[in-house]
mmCIF file of C-alpha atoms in Angstrom:
data_model
loop_
_atom_site.group_PDB
_atom_site.id
_atom_site.type_symbol
_atom_site.label_atom_id
_atom_site.label_comp_id
_atom_site.label_asym_id
_atom_site.label_seq_id
_atom_site.Cartn_x
_atom_site.Cartn_y
_atom_site.Cartn_z
ATOM 1 C CA MET A 1 0.364 -5.825 21.513
ATOM 2 C CA LYS A 2 4.011 -6.039 22.484
ATOM 3 C CA LYS A 3 4.731 -7.686 19.159
ATOM 4 C CA LEU A 4 2.900 -4.933 17.348
ATOM 5 C CA THR A 5 4.832 -2.281 19.237
ATOM 6 C CA ALA A 6 8.075 -4.029 18.319
ATOM 7 C CA LEU A 7 6.939 -4.077 14.716
ATOM 8 C CA ILE A 8 6.178 -0.386 14.684
ATOM 9 C CA MET A 9 9.442 0.583 16.390
ATOM 10 C CA SER A 10 11.377 -1.575 13.956
ATOM 11 C CA LEU A 11 9.669 0.048 11.016
ATOM 12 C CA LEU A 12 10.243 3.536 12.337
ATOM 13 C CA MET A 13 13.951 2.788 12.545
ATOM 14 C CA MET A 14 13.938 1.379 9.011
ATOM 15 C CA PHE A 15 11.991 4.148 7.465
ATOM 16 C CA SER A 16 12.422 7.831 8.086
ATOM 17 C CA LEU A 17 10.407 8.523 4.977
ATOM 18 C CA ALA A 18 6.696 8.889 5.482
ATOM 19 C CA ALA A 19 4.680 7.078 2.904
ATOM 20 C CA CYS A 20 1.049 6.136 2.663
ATOM 21 C CA ASN A 21 -2.025 5.857 0.602
ATOM 22 C CA SER A 22 -5.737 6.267 0.179
ATOM 23 C CA GLY A 23 -7.180 7.787 -2.947
ATOM 24 C CA GLU A 24 -10.833 8.179 -3.399
ATOM 25 C CA THR A 25 -13.458 10.684 -4.401
ATOM 26 C CA ASN A 26 -15.212 10.711 -7.674
ATOM 27 C CA THR A 27 -12.914 13.502 -8.785
ATOM 28 C CA SER A 28 -10.078 11.021 -8.274
ATOM 29 C CA VAL A 29 -7.609 12.985 -6.243
ATOM 30 C CA PRO A 30 -4.792 10.719 -4.978
ATOM 31 C CA SER A 31 -6.080 8.201 -2.444
ATOM 32 C CA GLU A 32 -3.846 8.590 0.487
ATOM 33 C CA THR A 33 -3.397 12.165 -0.513
ATOM 34 C CA GLU A 34 -6.971 12.689 -1.513
ATOM 35 C CA SER A 35 -8.607 15.858 -0.315
ATOM 36 C CA ALA A 36 -11.837 16.139 -2.275
ATOM 37 C CA GLU A 37 -13.507 13.577 -0.042
ATOM 38 C CA PRO A 38 -11.961 13.851 3.421
ATOM 39 C CA GLU A 39 -11.142 10.604 5.124
ATOM 40 C CA SER A 40 -12.528 10.057 8.568
ATOM 41 C CA VAL A 41 -10.190 10.382 11.507
ATOM 42 C CA GLN A 42 -8.743 7.002 12.470
ATOM 43 C CA THR A 43 -7.234 7.010 15.906
ATOM 44 C CA SER A 44 -8.793 4.131 17.804
ATOM 45 C CA GLU A 45 -7.112 0.756 17.787
ATOM 46 C CA PRO A 46 -8.826 -1.796 15.532
ATOM 47 C CA GLU A 47 -10.442 -4.905 16.983
ATOM 48 C CA SER A 48 -7.317 -6.853 16.079
ATOM 49 C CA THR A 49 -4.011 -5.736 14.695
ATOM 50 C CA PRO A 50 -1.066 -7.398 13.003
ATOM 51 C CA SER A 51 0.733 -9.197 15.804
ATOM 52 C CA SER A 52 3.897 -10.433 14.148
ATOM 53 C CA GLU A 53 6.700 -8.508 12.567
ATOM 54 C CA PRO A 54 6.703 -8.654 8.755
ATOM 55 C CA GLU A 55 9.220 -11.147 7.469
ATOM 56 C CA ASN A 56 11.222 -9.035 5.033
ATOM 57 C CA GLU A 57 10.761 -5.381 4.198
ATOM 58 C CA THR A 58 13.305 -5.986 1.436
ATOM 59 C CA ALA A 59 12.219 -9.409 0.272
ATOM 60 C CA GLY A 60 14.293 -12.224 -1.087
ATOM 61 C CA GLY A 61 15.943 -15.474 -0.168
ATOM 62 C CA SER A 62 13.491 -16.703 2.481
ATOM 63 C CA GLY A 63 12.220 -19.627 0.451
ATOM 64 C CA SER A 64 8.646 -18.296 0.400
ATOM 65 C CA ASN A 65 6.906 -18.394 -2.959
ATOM 66 C CA THR A 66 4.502 -15.573 -2.009
ATOM 67 C CA LEU A 67 5.356 -11.874 -1.873
ATOM 68 C CA VAL A 68 3.418 -8.822 -0.705
ATOM 69 C CA VAL A 69 4.537 -5.638 -2.460
ATOM 70 C CA TYR A 70 3.054 -2.284 -1.534
ATOM 71 C CA PHE A 71 3.398 1.458 -2.008
ATOM 72 C CA SER A 72 2.035 3.661 0.748
ATOM 73 C CA MET A 73 2.307 7.424 1.182
ATOM 74 C CA PRO A 74 1.376 8.638 4.678
ATOM 75 C CA GLU A 75 1.719 12.372 4.907
ATOM 76 C CA THR A 76 2.985 12.375 8.481
ATOM 77 C CA THR A 77 4.715 10.127 10.997
ATOM 78 C CA ASN A 78 3.569 12.233 13.955
ATOM 79 C CA PRO A 79 0.901 10.329 15.929
ATOM 80 C CA ASP A 80 -0.441 13.457 17.628
ATOM 81 C CA GLU A 81 -3.886 13.786 16.102
ATOM 82 C CA SER A 82 -4.372 17.269 17.519
ATOM 83 C CA SER A 83 -1.507 18.570 15.385
ATOM 84 C CA MET A 84 -2.523 16.731 12.204
ATOM 85 C CA THR A 85 -4.085 18.384 9.212
ATOM 86 C CA GLU A 86 -7.176 16.807 7.699
ATOM 87 C CA GLU A 87 -5.103 15.454 4.823
ATOM 88 C CA GLU A 88 -2.632 13.852 7.212
ATOM 89 C CA ARG A 89 -5.462 12.134 9.064
ATOM 90 C CA ASN A 90 -6.876 10.958 5.733
ATOM 91 C CA SER A 91 -3.641 9.210 4.785
ATOM 92 C CA THR A 92 -2.913 7.372 8.021
ATOM 93 C CA VAL A 93 -4.066 4.798 10.519
ATOM 94 C CA ILE A 94 -2.952 5.270 14.128
ATOM 95 C CA ILE A 95 -2.446 2.016 16.001
ATOM 96 C CA ASP A 96 -1.156 1.834 19.546
ATOM 97 C CA GLY A 97 0.097 5.405 19.260
ATOM 98 C CA GLU A 98 2.066 4.791 16.056
ATOM 99 C CA VAL A 99 1.370 5.869 12.486
ATOM 100 C CA LEU A 100 0.887 3.520 9.542
ATOM 101 C CA GLY A 101 -0.112 4.382 6.024
ATOM 102 C CA ASN A 102 -3.477 3.050 4.872
ATOM 103 C CA THR A 103 -2.085 0.667 2.266
ATOM 104 C CA GLN A 104 0.772 -0.212 4.593
ATOM 105 C CA TYR A 105 -1.671 -1.464 7.213
ATOM 106 C CA VAL A 106 -3.534 -3.642 4.717
ATOM 107 C CA ALA A 107 -0.219 -5.048 3.474
ATOM 108 C CA TYR A 108 0.783 -6.020 7.021
ATOM 109 C CA VAL A 109 -2.478 -7.862 7.627
ATOM 110 C CA ILE A 110 -2.041 -9.786 4.366
ATOM 111 C CA GLN A 111 1.601 -10.587 5.126
ATOM 112 C CA GLU A 112 0.864 -11.848 8.613
ATOM 113 C CA ASN A 113 -1.901 -14.142 7.441
ATOM 114 C CA THR A 114 -0.145 -15.565 4.378
ATOM 115 C CA GLY A 115 3.415 -15.940 5.684
ATOM 116 C CA ALA A 116 4.580 -14.048 2.597
ATOM 117 C CA ASP A 117 7.701 -11.971 2.229
ATOM 118 C CA LEU A 118 7.195 -8.204 2.227
ATOM 119 C CA PHE A 119 8.615 -5.455 0.018
ATOM 120 C CA ARG A 120 7.879 -1.760 0.283
ATOM 121 C CA ILE A 121 8.168 0.306 -2.895
ATOM 122 C CA GLU A 122 10.003 3.523 -2.074
ATOM 123 C CA PRO A 123 11.175 6.157 -4.548
ATOM 124 C CA GLU A 124 14.836 7.073 -4.895
ATOM 125 C CA VAL A 125 13.742 10.705 -4.602
ATOM 126 C CA PRO A 126 11.264 10.902 -1.716
ATOM 127 C CA TYR A 127 7.823 12.250 -2.440
ATOM 128 C CA PRO A 128 6.874 15.496 -0.680
ATOM 129 C CA THR A 129 4.621 15.100 2.327
ATOM 130 C CA ASP A 130 2.929 18.480 1.841
ATOM 131 C CA HIS A 131 -0.498 17.516 0.574
ATOM 132 C CA ASP A 132 -0.995 20.091 -2.172
ATOM 133 C CA THR A 133 2.531 19.605 -3.480
ATOM 134 C CA LEU A 134 2.127 15.829 -3.505
ATOM 135 C CA VAL A 135 -1.239 15.982 -5.281
ATOM 136 C CA ASP A 136 0.213 18.266 -7.959
ATOM 137 C CA GLN A 137 3.266 16.060 -8.418
ATOM 138 C CA ALA A 138 1.114 12.944 -8.748
ATOM 139 C CA ALA A 139 -0.964 14.620 -11.464
ATOM 140 C CA GLU A 140 2.127 15.872 -13.282
ATOM 141 C CA GLU A 141 3.735 12.423 -13.218
ATOM 142 C CA GLN A 142 0.564 10.923 -14.654
ATOM 143 C CA ASP A 143 0.340 13.558 -17.397
ATOM 144 C CA ASN A 144 3.960 12.923 -18.367
ATOM 145 C CA GLY A 145 3.849 9.137 -18.110
ATOM 146 C CA ALA A 146 6.687 9.353 -15.592
ATOM 147 C CA ARG A 147 8.536 6.338 -14.239
ATOM 148 C CA PRO A 148 9.934 7.367 -10.830
ATOM 149 C CA ALA A 149 12.976 5.318 -9.874
ATOM 150 C CA ILE A 150 12.569 2.756 -7.076
ATOM 151 C CA LYS A 151 15.171 2.814 -4.307
ATOM 152 C CA ASP A 152 15.611 -0.921 -3.675
ATOM 153 C CA THR A 153 15.293 -4.120 -5.679
ATOM 154 C CA ILE A 154 13.666 -7.463 -4.928
ATOM 155 C CA GLU A 155 16.187 -10.247 -4.517
ATOM 156 C CA ASN A 156 15.405 -13.587 -6.137
ATOM 157 C CA PHE A 157 12.217 -12.308 -7.734
ATOM 158 C CA ASP A 158 11.996 -15.508 -9.762
ATOM 159 C CA GLN A 159 11.257 -17.534 -6.603
ATOM 160 C CA TYR A 160 7.823 -15.944 -6.188
ATOM 161 C CA ASP A 161 4.788 -17.530 -7.833
ATOM 162 C CA THR A 162 2.133 -15.310 -6.226
ATOM 163 C CA ILE A 163 2.523 -11.573 -5.724
ATOM 164 C CA PHE A 164 0.059 -9.373 -3.865
ATOM 165 C CA VAL A 165 0.429 -5.796 -5.127
ATOM 166 C CA GLY A 166 -1.006 -2.904 -3.094
ATOM 167 C CA TYR A 167 -1.329 0.792 -3.846
ATOM 168 C CA PRO A 168 -3.530 3.833 -3.235
ATOM 169 C CA ASN A 169 -5.830 5.131 -5.956
ATOM 170 C CA TRP A 170 -4.287 8.361 -7.259
ATOM 171 C CA TRP A 171 -6.284 10.301 -9.822
ATOM 172 C CA SER A 172 -8.222 7.135 -10.786
ATOM 173 C CA ASP A 173 -4.991 5.287 -11.476
ATOM 174 C CA MET A 174 -2.054 3.643 -9.771
ATOM 175 C CA PRO A 175 0.739 5.945 -8.638
ATOM 176 C CA MET A 176 3.231 6.097 -11.508
ATOM 177 C CA ILE A 177 5.900 4.410 -9.414
ATOM 178 C CA LEU A 178 3.771 1.246 -9.734
ATOM 179 C CA TYR A 179 4.323 1.451 -13.481
ATOM 180 C CA THR A 180 8.052 1.513 -12.777
ATOM 181 C CA PHE A 181 7.607 -1.604 -10.675
ATOM 182 C CA PHE A 182 5.742 -3.494 -13.392
ATOM 183 C CA ASP A 183 8.286 -2.369 -16.009
ATOM 184 C CA THR A 184 11.165 -3.606 -13.872
ATOM 185 C CA TYR A 185 10.263 -7.249 -13.270
ATOM 186 C CA ASP A 186 9.217 -10.161 -15.456
ATOM 187 C CA PHE A 187 5.836 -11.430 -14.245
ATOM 188 C CA SER A 188 5.477 -14.170 -16.864
ATOM 189 C CA GLY A 189 3.733 -17.185 -15.375
ATOM 190 C CA LYS A 190 3.130 -15.491 -12.032
ATOM 191 C CA THR A 191 -0.170 -14.693 -10.317
ATOM 192 C CA ILE A 192 -0.785 -11.040 -9.407
ATOM 193 C CA ILE A 193 -3.370 -10.295 -6.705
ATOM 194 C CA PRO A 194 -4.170 -6.565 -6.438
ATOM 195 C CA PHE A 195 -5.309 -4.686 -3.339
ATOM 196 C CA ASN A 196 -5.799 -0.982 -2.860
ATOM 197 C CA THR A 197 -7.058 1.812 -0.659
ATOM 198 C CA ASN A 198 -9.131 4.632 -2.013
ATOM 199 C CA GLY A 199 -11.208 7.698 -1.300
ATOM 200 C CA GLY A 200 -14.307 6.485 -3.136
ATOM 201 C CA SER A 201 -13.138 5.377 -6.569
ATOM 202 C CA GLY A 202 -12.267 1.783 -5.708
ATOM 203 C CA PHE A 203 -9.881 0.205 -8.201
ATOM 204 C CA SER A 204 -11.004 2.453 -11.093
ATOM 205 C CA ASN A 205 -9.448 0.750 -14.153
ATOM 206 C CA THR A 206 -6.218 -0.268 -12.464
ATOM 207 C CA ILE A 207 -6.785 -4.032 -12.548
ATOM 208 C CA SER A 208 -7.325 -4.005 -16.302
ATOM 209 C CA MET A 209 -4.250 -1.794 -16.625
ATOM 210 C CA ILE A 210 -2.168 -4.327 -14.695
ATOM 211 C CA ALA A 211 -3.450 -7.029 -17.064
ATOM 212 C CA GLU A 212 -2.397 -4.868 -20.003
ATOM 213 C CA LEU A 213 1.043 -4.258 -18.524
ATOM 214 C CA GLU A 214 1.554 -7.944 -17.652
ATOM 215 C CA PRO A 215 -0.162 -9.986 -20.384
ATOM 216 C CA ASP A 216 1.797 -13.143 -19.524
ATOM 217 C CA ALA A 217 0.726 -13.132 -15.869
ATOM 218 C CA SER A 218 -2.505 -14.373 -14.317
ATOM 219 C CA ILE A 219 -4.386 -11.441 -12.776
ATOM 220 C CA TYR A 220 -6.811 -12.100 -9.935
ATOM 221 C CA GLU A 221 -9.598 -9.696 -10.828
ATOM 222 C CA ASP A 222 -11.475 -9.909 -7.529
ATOM 223 C CA GLY A 223 -8.908 -7.894 -5.605
ATOM 224 C CA PHE A 224 -9.408 -6.292 -2.214
ATOM 225 C CA THR A 225 -10.265 -2.606 -2.082
ATOM 226 C CA VAL A 226 -11.170 -0.516 0.952
ATOM 227 C CA SER A 227 -12.105 3.100 1.527
ATOM 228 C CA ARG A 228 -9.669 5.161 3.549
ATOM 229 C CA ASN A 229 -12.610 5.779 5.883
ATOM 230 C CA ASN A 230 -12.797 2.081 6.765
ATOM 231 C CA VAL A 231 -9.185 0.915 6.827
ATOM 232 C CA GLN A 232 -9.061 0.906 10.615
ATOM 233 C CA GLU A 233 -11.840 -1.688 10.809
ATOM 234 C CA ALA A 234 -10.930 -3.615 7.654
ATOM 235 C CA GLU A 235 -9.085 -6.606 9.116
ATOM 236 C CA PRO A 236 -12.113 -8.972 9.262
ATOM 237 C CA ASP A 237 -12.876 -8.186 5.619
ATOM 238 C CA ILE A 238 -9.255 -8.747 4.638
ATOM 239 C CA LEU A 239 -9.235 -12.101 6.413
ATOM 240 C CA ALA A 240 -12.501 -13.158 4.748
ATOM 241 C CA TRP A 241 -11.035 -12.245 1.356
ATOM 242 C CA LEU A 242 -7.845 -14.182 2.077
ATOM 243 C CA ASN A 243 -9.946 -17.161 3.113
ATOM 244 C CA GLU A 244 -11.686 -17.056 -0.265
ATOM 245 C CA LEU A 245 -8.237 -17.125 -1.845
ATOM 246 C CA GLY A 246 -7.384 -20.240 0.122
ATOM 247 C CA TYR A 247 -5.241 -18.641 2.829
ATOM 248 C CA SER A 248 -6.060 -19.355 6.443
ATOM 249 C CA ASN A 249 -4.019 -18.826 9.592
#
């Protein structure tokens, strides 16, 4: 638990921007920002939690050939549930009194159990944390085919053979900043393993879209997807999935 607390405190110092995920509902409102199908409140600590600090929030140069990349859009960093709106609760997991985004939590579990490097996709212009504003912006970006700029870059991208890519389901699609990510890097010859969080829509057609965007990469079609309602208890399922992929810790 002390390691987890150190992880959270380190992350809070590194990131003042709130970011998280979880898009579900058959009307496909953004996952972590999804309101049509409210996410259950998640405030109890899961049976087990990531216990080691992620290797590199800005990956590169470690010698690892595996990378976990994720975009997560929590709508608050305040762990006080009593002051949270329903949408804020839907987009977050509270562990040991600290706030993580839904996709962020899944990414940490994967990173800890694969020894991969870690990279968080963050926009140059921060997304709004007001739910209605964020939902509208996500829809507008999708309508316009926007490519929001990413703040940081991945060093030594060529060293990675396997890349886990995580995102919330927004309007039955990936957030448009994921399209920026796939446009930016050459995935030829690499293996892409998707994972996502959602409000009921699962992956929608995002895995086939990734295959279309990256025709020279190998896409693992049996990715991991979890409802925002179940993220808090998802670690055993994540570990079972990783075991099927050949990762064990």
